PDB file of C-alpha atoms in Angstrom:
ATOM      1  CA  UNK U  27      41.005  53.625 -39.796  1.00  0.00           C
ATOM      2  CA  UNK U  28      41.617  50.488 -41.486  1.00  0.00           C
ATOM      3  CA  UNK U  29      40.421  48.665 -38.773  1.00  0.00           C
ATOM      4  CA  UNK U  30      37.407  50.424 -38.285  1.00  0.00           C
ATOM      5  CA  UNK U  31      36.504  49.762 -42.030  1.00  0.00           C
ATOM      6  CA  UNK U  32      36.971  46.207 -41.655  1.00  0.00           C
ATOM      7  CA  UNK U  33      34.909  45.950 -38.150  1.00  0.00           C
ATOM      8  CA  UNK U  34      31.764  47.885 -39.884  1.00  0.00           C
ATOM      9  CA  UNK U  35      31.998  45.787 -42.690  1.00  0.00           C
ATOM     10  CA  UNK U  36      31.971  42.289 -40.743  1.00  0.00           C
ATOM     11  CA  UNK U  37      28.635  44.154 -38.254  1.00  0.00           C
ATOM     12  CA  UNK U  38      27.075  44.940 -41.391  1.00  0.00           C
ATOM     13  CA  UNK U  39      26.867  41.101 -42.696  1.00  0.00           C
ATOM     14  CA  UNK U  40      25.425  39.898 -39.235  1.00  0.00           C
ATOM     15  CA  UNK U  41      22.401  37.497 -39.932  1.00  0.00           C
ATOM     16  CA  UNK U  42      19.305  36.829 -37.603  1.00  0.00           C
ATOM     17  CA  UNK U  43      17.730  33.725 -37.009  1.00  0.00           C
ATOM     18  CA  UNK U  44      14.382  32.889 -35.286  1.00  0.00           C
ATOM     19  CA  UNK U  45      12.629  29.935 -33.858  1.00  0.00           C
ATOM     20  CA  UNK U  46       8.933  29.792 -32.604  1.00  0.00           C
ATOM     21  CA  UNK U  47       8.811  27.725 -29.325  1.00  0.00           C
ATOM     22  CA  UNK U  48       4.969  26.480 -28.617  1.00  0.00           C
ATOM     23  CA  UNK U  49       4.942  26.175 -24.953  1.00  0.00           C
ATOM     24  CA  UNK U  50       1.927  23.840 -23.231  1.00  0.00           C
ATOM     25  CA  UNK U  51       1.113  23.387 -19.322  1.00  0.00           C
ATOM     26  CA  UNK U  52      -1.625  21.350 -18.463  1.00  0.00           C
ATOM     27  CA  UNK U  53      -4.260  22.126 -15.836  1.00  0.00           C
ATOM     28  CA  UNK U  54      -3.264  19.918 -12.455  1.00  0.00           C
ATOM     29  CA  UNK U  55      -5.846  19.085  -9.734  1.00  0.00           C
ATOM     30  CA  UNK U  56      -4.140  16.466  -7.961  1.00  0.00           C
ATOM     31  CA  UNK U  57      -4.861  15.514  -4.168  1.00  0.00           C
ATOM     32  CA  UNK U  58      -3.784  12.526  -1.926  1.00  0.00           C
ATOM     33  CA  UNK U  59      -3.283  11.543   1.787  1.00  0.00           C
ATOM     34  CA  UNK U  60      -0.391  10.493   3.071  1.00  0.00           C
ATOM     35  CA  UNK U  61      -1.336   7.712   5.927  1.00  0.00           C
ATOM     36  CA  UNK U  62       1.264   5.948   8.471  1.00  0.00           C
ATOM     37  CA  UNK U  63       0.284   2.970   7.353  1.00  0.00           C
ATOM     38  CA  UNK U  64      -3.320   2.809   6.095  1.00  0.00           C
ATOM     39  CA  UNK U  65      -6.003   5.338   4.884  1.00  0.00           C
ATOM     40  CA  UNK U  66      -8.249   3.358   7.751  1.00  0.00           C
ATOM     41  CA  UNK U  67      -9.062   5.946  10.871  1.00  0.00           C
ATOM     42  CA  UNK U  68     -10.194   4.675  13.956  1.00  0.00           C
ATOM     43  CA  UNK U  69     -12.290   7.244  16.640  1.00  0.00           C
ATOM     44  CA  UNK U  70     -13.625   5.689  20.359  1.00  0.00           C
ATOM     45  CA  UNK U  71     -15.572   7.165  22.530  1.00  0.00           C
ATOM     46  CA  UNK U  72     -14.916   6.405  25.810  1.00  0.00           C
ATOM     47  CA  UNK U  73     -17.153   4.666  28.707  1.00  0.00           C
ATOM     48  CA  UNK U  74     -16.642   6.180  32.261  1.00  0.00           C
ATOM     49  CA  UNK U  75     -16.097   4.695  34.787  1.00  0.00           C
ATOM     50  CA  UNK U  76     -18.339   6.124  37.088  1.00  0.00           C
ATOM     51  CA  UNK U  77     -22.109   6.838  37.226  1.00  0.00           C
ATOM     52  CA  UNK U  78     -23.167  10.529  36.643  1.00  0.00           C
ATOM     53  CA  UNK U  79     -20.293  10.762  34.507  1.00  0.00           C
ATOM     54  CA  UNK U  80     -20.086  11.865  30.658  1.00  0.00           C
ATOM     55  CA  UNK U  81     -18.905   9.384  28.021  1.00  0.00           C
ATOM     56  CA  UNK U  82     -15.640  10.927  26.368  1.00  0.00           C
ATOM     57  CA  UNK U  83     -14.978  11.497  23.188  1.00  0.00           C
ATOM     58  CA  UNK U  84     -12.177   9.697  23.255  1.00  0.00           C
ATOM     59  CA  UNK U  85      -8.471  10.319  21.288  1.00  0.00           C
ATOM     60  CA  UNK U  86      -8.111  12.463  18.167  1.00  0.00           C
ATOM     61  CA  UNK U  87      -6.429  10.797  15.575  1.00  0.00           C
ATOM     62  CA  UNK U  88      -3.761  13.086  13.883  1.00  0.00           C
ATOM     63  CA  UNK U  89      -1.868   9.988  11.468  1.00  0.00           C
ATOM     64  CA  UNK U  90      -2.932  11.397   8.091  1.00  0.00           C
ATOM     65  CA  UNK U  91      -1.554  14.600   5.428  1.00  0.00           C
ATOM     66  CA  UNK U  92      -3.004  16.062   2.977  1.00  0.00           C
ATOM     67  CA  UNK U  93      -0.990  16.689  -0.197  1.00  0.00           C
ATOM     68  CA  UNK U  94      -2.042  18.093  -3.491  1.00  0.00           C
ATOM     69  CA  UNK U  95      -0.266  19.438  -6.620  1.00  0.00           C
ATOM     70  CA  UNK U  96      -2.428  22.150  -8.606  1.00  0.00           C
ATOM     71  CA  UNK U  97      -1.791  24.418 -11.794  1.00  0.00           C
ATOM     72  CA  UNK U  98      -4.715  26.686 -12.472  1.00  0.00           C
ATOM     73  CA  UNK U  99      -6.137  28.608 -15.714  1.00  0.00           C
ATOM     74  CA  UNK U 100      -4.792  31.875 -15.592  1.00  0.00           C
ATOM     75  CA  UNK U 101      -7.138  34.225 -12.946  1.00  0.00           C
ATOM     76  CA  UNK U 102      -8.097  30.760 -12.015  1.00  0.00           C
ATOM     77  CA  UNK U 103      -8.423  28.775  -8.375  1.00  0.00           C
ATOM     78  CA  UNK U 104      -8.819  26.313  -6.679  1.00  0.00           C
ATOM     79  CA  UNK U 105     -10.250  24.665  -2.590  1.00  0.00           C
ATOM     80  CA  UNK U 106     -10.481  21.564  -1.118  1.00  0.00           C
ATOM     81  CA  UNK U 107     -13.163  20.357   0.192  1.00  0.00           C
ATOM     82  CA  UNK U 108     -13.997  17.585   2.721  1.00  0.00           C
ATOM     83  CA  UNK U 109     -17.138  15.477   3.202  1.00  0.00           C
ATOM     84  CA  UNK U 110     -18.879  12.692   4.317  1.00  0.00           C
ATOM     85  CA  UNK U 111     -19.953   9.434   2.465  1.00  0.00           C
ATOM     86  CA  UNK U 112     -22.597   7.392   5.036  1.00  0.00           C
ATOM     87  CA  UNK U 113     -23.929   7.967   8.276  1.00  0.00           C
ATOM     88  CA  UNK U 114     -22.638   9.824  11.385  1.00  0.00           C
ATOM     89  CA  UNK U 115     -24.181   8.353  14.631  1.00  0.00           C
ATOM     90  CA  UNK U 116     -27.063  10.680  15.560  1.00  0.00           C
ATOM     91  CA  UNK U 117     -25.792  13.143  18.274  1.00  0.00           C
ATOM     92  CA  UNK U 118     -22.077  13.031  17.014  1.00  0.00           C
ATOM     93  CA  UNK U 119     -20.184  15.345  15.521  1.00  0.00           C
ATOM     94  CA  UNK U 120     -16.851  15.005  13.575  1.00  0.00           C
ATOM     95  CA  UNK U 121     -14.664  17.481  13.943  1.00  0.00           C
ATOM     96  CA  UNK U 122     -11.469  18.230  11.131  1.00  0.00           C
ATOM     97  CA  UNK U 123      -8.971  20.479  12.236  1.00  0.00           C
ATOM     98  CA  UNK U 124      -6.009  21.113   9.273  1.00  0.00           C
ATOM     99  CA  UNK U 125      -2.601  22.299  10.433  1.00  0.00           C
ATOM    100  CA  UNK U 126      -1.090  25.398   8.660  1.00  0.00           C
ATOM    101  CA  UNK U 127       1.611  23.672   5.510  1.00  0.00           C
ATOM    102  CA  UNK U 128       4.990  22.260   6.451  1.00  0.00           C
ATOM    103  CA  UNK U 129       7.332  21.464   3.812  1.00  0.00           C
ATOM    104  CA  UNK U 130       9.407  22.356   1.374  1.00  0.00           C
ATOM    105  CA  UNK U 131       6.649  22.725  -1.410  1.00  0.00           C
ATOM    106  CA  UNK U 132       6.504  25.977  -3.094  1.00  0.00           C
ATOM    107  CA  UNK U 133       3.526  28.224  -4.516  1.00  0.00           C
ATOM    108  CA  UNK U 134       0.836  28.342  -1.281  1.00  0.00           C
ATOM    109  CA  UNK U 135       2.896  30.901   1.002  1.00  0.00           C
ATOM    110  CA  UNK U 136       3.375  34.326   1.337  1.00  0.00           C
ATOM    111  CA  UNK U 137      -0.274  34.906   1.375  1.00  0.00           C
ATOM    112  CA  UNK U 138      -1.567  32.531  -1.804  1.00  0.00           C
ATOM    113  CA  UNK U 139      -3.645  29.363  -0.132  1.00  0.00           C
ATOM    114  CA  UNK U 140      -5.115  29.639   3.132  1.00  0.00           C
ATOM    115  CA  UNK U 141      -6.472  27.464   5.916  1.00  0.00           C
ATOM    116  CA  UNK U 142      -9.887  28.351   6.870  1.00  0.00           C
ATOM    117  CA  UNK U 143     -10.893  27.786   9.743  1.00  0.00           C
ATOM    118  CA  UNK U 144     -11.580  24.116  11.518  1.00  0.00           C
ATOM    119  CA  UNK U 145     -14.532  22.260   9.803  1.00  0.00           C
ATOM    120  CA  UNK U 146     -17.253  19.803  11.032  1.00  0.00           C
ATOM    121  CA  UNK U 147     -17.432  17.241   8.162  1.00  0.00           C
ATOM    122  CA  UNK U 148     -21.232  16.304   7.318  1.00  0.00           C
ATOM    123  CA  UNK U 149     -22.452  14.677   3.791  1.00  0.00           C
ATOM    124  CA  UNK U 150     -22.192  18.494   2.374  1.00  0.00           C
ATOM    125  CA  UNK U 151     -18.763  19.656   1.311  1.00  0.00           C
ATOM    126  CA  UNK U 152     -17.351  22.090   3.361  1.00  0.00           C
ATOM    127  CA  UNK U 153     -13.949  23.690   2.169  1.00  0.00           C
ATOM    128  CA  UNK U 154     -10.533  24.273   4.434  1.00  0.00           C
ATOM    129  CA  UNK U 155      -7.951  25.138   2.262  1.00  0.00           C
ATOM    130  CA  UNK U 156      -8.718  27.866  -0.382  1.00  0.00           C
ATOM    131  CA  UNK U 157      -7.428  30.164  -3.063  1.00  0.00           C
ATOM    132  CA  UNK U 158      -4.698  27.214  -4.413  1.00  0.00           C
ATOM    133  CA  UNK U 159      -3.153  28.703  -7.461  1.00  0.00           C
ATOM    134  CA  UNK U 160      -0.190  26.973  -9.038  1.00  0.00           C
ATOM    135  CA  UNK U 161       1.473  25.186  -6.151  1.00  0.00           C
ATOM    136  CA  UNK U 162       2.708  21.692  -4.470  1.00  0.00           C
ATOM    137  CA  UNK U 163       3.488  20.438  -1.361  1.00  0.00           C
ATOM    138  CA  UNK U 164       5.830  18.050  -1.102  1.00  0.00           C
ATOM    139  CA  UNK U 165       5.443  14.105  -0.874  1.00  0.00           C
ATOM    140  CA  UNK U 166       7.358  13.388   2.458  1.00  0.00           C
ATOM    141  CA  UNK U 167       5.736  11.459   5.362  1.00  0.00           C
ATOM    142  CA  UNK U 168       5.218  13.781   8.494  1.00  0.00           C
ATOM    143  CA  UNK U 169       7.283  17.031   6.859  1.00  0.00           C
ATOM    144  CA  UNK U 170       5.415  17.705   3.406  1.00  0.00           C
ATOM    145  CA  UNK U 171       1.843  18.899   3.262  1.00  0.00           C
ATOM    146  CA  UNK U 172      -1.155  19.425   5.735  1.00  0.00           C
ATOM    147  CA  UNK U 173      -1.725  17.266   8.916  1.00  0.00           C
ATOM    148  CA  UNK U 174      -4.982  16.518   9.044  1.00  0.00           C
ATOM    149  CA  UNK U 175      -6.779  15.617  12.873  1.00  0.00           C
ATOM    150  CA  UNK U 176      -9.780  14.044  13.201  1.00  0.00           C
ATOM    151  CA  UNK U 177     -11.960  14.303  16.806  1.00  0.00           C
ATOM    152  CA  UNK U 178     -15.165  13.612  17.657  1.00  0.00           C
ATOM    153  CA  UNK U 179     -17.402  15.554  19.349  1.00  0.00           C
ATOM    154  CA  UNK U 180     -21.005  15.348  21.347  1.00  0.00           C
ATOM    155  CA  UNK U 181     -23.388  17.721  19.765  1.00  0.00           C
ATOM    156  CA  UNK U 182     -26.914  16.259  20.654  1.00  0.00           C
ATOM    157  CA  UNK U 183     -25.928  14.019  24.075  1.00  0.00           C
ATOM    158  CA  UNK U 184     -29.917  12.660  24.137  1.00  0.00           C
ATOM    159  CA  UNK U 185     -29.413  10.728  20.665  1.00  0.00           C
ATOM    160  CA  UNK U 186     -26.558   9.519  21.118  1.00  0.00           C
ATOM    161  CA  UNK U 187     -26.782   5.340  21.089  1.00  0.00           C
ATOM    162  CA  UNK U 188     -23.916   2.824  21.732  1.00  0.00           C
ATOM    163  CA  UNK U 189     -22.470   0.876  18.042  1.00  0.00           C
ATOM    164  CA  UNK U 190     -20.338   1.167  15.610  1.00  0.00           C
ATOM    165  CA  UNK U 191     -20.235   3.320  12.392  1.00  0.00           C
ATOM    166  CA  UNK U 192     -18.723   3.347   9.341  1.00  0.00           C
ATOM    167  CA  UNK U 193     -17.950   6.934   6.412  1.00  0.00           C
ATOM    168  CA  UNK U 194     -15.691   7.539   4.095  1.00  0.00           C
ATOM    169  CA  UNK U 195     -14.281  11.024   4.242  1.00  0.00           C
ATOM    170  CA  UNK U 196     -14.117  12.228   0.984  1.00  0.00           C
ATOM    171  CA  UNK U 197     -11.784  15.230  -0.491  1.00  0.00           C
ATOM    172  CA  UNK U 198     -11.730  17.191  -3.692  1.00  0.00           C
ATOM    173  CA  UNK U 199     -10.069  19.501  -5.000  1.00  0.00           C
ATOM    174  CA  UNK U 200     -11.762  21.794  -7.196  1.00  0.00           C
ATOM    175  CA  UNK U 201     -12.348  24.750  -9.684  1.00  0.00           C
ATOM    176  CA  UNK U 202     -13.301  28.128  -7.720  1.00  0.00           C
TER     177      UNK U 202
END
């Protein structure tokens, strides 16, 4: 009984103590490519080599990922877009096709971000990867991110002319 007395009294002196913790995460909308070696991508057609014959739109080029890092408003989101800054050749068409995310990156899986479907990129931005939340992908050469493949493609053959061209692909990520 004694012991009882002495245990209510020491429960009955307990003290609380509280501390208000301000917590702050700032909104992230960060995207870069990983190249091999340089941003630079080249594209060839090719010339055949015999009469009658189409010209060939050559070798894709498959050297670049995409990698972002985003954290959104709450209810927020987020795409990235693709576009082109300059010319395409008349009669050409270049093509984008974005692999599905490798890496060990967390927040896009299990049904968050998406890859739409393949894109033609044209001087109006056009987005592939949508509904990016809180998320990142991982900065790792060839194992973190998006592989990105660039192709070209004959879509008028009459305007097609012979030269050389230069764009700048241009990607954004941005507020749905």
């Amino acid at each position: 009984m004694l012991l009882y007395c002495l245990l209510s009294g020491l429960a009955s002196s307990a003290q609380t103590v509280t501390v208000d913790v301000s917590l702050a995460m700032p909104s992230v909308a960060l995207v870069d490519i990983l190249p091999t070696g340089s941003n630079s991508v080249t594209l060839q057609m090719t010339a055949p080599t015999e009469a009658g014959n189409t010209v060939g739109t050559g070798t894709s080029n498959n050297a670049n990922w995409l990698i972002f890092t985003s954290a959104v408003a709450t209810g927020g989101s987020r795409s990235i877009k693709g576009d082109v800054i300059g010319t395409l050749p008349a009669g050409i068409r270049l093509r984008l096709d974005v692999s599905a995310y490798v890496g060990t990156g967390l927040g896009f899986t299990g049904g968050n971000s998406y890859v739409t479907a393949n894109k033609y990129l044209t001087n109006t931005p056009v987005s592939f990867i949508d509904n990016i939340k809180g998320a990142y992908t991982g900065i790792t050469y060839g194992s973190s991110g998006f592989q990105l493949t660039y192709s070209l493609e004959i879509q008028t053959y009459a305007n097609i002319r012979s030269g050389t061209s230069n764009v700048t692909v241009r990607y954004t990520m941005a507020d749905n």
